[in-house]
CSV table of N, CA and C in Angstrom, one decimal:
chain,number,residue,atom,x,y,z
A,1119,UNK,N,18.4,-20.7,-5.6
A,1119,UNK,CA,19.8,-20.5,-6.1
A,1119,UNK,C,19.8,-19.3,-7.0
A,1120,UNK,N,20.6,-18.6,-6.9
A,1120,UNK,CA,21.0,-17.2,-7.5
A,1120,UNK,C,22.4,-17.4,-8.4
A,1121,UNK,N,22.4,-17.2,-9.3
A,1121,UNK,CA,24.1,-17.2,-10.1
A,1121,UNK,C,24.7,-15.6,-9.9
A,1122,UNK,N,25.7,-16.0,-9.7
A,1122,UNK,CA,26.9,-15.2,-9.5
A,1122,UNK,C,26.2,-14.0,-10.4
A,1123,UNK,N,26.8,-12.4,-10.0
A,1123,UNK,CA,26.4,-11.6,-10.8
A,1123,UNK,C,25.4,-11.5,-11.8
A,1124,UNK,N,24.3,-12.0,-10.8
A,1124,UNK,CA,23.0,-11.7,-11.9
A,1124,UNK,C,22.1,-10.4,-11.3
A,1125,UNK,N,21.2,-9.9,-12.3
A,1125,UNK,CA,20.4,-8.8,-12.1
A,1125,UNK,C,19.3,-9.1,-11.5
A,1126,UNK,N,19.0,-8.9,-10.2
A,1126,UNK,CA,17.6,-9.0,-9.6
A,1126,UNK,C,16.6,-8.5,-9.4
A,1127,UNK,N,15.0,-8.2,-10.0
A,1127,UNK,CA,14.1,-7.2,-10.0
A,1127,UNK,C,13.3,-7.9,-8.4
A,1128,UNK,N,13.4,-6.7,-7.8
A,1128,UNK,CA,12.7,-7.3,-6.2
A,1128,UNK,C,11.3,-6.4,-6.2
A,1129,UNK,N,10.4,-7.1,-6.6
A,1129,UNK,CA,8.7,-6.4,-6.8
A,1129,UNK,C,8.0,-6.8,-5.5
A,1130,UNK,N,8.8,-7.6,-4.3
A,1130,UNK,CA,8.0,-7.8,-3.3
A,1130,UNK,C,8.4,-6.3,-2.3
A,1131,UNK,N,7.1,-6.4,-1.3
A,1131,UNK,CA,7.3,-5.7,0.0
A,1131,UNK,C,6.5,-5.9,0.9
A,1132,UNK,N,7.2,-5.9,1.9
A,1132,UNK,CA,6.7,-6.5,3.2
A,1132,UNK,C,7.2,-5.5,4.5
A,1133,UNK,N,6.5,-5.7,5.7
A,1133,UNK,CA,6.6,-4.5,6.5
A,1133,UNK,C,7.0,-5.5,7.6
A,1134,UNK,N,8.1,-5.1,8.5
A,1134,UNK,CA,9.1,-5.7,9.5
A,1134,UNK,C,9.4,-4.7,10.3
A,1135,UNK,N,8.8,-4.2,11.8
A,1135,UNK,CA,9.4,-3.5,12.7
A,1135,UNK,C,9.2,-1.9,12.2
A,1136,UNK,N,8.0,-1.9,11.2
A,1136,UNK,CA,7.5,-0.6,11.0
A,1136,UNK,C,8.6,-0.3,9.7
A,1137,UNK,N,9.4,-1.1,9.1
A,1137,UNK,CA,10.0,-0.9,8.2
A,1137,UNK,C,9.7,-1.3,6.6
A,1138,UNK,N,9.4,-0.8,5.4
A,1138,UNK,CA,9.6,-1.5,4.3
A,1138,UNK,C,10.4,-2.6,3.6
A,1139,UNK,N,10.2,-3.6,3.4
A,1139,UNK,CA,11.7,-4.3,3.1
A,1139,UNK,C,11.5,-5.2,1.9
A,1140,UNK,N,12.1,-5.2,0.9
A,1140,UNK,CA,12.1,-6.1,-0.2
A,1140,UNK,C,12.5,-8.2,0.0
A,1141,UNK,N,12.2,-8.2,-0.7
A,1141,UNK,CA,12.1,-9.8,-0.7
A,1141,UNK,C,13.2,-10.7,-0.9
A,1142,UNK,N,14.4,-9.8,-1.0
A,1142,UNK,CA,15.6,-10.3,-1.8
A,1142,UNK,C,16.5,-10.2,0.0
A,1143,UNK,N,17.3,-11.8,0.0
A,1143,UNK,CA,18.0,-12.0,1.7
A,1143,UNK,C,18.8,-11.1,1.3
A,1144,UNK,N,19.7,-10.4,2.1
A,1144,UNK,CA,20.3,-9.9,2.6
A,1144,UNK,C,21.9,-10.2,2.0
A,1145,UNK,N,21.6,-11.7,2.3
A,1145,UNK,CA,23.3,-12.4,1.8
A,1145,UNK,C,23.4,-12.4,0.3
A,1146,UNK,N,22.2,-12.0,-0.4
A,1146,UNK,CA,22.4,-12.1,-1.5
A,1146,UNK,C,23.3,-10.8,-2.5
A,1147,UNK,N,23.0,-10.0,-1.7
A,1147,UNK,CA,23.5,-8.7,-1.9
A,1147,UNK,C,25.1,-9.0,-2.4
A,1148,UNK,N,25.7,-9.7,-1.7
A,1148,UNK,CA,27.3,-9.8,-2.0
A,1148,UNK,C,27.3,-10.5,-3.5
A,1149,UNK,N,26.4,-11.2,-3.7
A,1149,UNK,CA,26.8,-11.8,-4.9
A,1149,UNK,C,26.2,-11.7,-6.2
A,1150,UNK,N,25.2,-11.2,-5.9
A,1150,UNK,CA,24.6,-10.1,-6.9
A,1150,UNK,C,25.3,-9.0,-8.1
A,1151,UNK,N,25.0,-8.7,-9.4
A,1151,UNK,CA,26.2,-7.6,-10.1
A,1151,UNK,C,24.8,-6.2,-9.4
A,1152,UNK,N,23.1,-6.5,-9.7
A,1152,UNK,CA,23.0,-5.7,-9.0
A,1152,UNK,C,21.4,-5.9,-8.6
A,1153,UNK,N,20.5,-5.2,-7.9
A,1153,UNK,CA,19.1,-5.1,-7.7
A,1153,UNK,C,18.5,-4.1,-7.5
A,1154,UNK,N,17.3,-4.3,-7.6
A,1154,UNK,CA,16.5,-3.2,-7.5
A,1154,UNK,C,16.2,-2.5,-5.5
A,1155,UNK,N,16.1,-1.8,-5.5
A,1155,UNK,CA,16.0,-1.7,-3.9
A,1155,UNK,C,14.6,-1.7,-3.2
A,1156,UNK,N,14.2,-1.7,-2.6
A,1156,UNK,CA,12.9,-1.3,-1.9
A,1156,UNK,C,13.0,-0.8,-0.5
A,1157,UNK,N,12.2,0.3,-0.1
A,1157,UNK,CA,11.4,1.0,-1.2
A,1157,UNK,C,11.9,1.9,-2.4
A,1158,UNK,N,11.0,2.1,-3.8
A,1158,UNK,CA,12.1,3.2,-4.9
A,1158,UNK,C,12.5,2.7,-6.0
A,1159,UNK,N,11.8,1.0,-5.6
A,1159,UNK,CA,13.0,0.5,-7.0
A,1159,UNK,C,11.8,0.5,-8.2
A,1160,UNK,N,11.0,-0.5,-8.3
A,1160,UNK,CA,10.0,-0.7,-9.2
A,1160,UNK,C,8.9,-0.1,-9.2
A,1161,UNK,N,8.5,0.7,-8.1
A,1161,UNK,CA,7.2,1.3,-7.8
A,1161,UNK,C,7.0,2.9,-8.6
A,1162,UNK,N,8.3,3.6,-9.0
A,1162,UNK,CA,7.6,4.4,-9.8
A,1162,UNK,C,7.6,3.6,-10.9
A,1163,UNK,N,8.3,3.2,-11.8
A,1163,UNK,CA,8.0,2.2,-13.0
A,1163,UNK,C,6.7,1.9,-13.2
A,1164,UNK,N,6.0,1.3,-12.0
A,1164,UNK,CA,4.5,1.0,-12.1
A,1164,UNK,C,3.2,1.8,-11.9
A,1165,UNK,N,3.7,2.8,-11.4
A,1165,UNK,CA,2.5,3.9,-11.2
A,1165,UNK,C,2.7,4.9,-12.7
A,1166,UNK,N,3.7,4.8,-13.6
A,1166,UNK,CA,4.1,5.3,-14.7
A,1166,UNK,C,3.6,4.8,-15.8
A,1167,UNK,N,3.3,3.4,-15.8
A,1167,UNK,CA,2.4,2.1,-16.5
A,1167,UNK,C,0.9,2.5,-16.1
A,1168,UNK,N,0.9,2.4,-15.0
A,1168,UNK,CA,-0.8,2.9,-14.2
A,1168,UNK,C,-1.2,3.7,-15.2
A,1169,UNK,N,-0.8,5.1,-15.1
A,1169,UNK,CA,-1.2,6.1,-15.8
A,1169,UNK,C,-1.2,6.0,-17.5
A,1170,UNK,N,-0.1,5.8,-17.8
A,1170,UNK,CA,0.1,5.6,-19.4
A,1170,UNK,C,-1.4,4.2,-20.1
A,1171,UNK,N,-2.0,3.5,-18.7
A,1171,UNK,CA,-2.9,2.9,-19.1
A,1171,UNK,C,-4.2,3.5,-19.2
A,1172,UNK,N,-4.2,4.1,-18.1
A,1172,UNK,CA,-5.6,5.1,-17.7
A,1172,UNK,C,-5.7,6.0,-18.7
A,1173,UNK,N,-5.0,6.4,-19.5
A,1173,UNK,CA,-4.9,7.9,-20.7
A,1173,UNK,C,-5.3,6.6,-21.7
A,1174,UNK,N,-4.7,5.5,-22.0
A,1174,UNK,CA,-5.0,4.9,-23.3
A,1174,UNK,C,-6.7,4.6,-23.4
A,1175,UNK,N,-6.7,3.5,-21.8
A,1175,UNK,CA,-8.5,3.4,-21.8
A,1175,UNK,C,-9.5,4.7,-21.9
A,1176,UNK,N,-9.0,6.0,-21.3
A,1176,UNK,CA,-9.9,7.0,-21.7
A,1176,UNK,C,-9.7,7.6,-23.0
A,1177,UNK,N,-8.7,7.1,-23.9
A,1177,UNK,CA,-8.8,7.7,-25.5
A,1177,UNK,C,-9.7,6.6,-26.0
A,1178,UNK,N,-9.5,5.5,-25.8
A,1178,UNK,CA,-10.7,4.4,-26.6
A,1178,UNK,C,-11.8,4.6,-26.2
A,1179,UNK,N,-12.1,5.2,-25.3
A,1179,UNK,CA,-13.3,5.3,-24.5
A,1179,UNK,C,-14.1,6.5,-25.5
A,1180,UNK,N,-13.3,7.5,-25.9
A,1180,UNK,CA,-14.0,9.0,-26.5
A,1180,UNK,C,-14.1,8.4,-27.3
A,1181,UNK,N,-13.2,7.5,-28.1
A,1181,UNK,CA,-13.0,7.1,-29.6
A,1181,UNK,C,-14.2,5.6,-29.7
A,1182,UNK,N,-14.7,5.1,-29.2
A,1182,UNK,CA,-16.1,4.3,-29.1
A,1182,UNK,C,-17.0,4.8,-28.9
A,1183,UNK,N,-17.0,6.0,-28.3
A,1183,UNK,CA,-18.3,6.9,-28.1
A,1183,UNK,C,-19.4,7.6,-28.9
């Protein structure tokens, strides 16, 4: 169950007929205020975290050395 005009973060993906496709039905779209899309929606977000983590482990890394 979904409430009326709620914000939906869609972090799934799945491949259907050589297509990308997020996790969120279809029908929900009408009733939604809004969501993330796939592909595009959350994935740079996370490759942006990736990195910002990889720079932090390699400063503690000089800095325990």
């Amino acid at each position: 169950f979904v409430k009326k005009d709620s914000v939906v973060i869609d972090a799934g993906a799945s491949e259907s007929e050589g297509r990308l496709l997020g996790d969120i039905d279809p029908v929900l779209e009408k009733v939604l205020q809004t969501y993330t899309p796939v592909p595009g929606g959350v994935g740079p977000v996370t490759v942006a975290y990736l990195f910002s983590n990889l720079i932090f482990a390699a400063m503690q890394t000089e800095q325990n050395s």
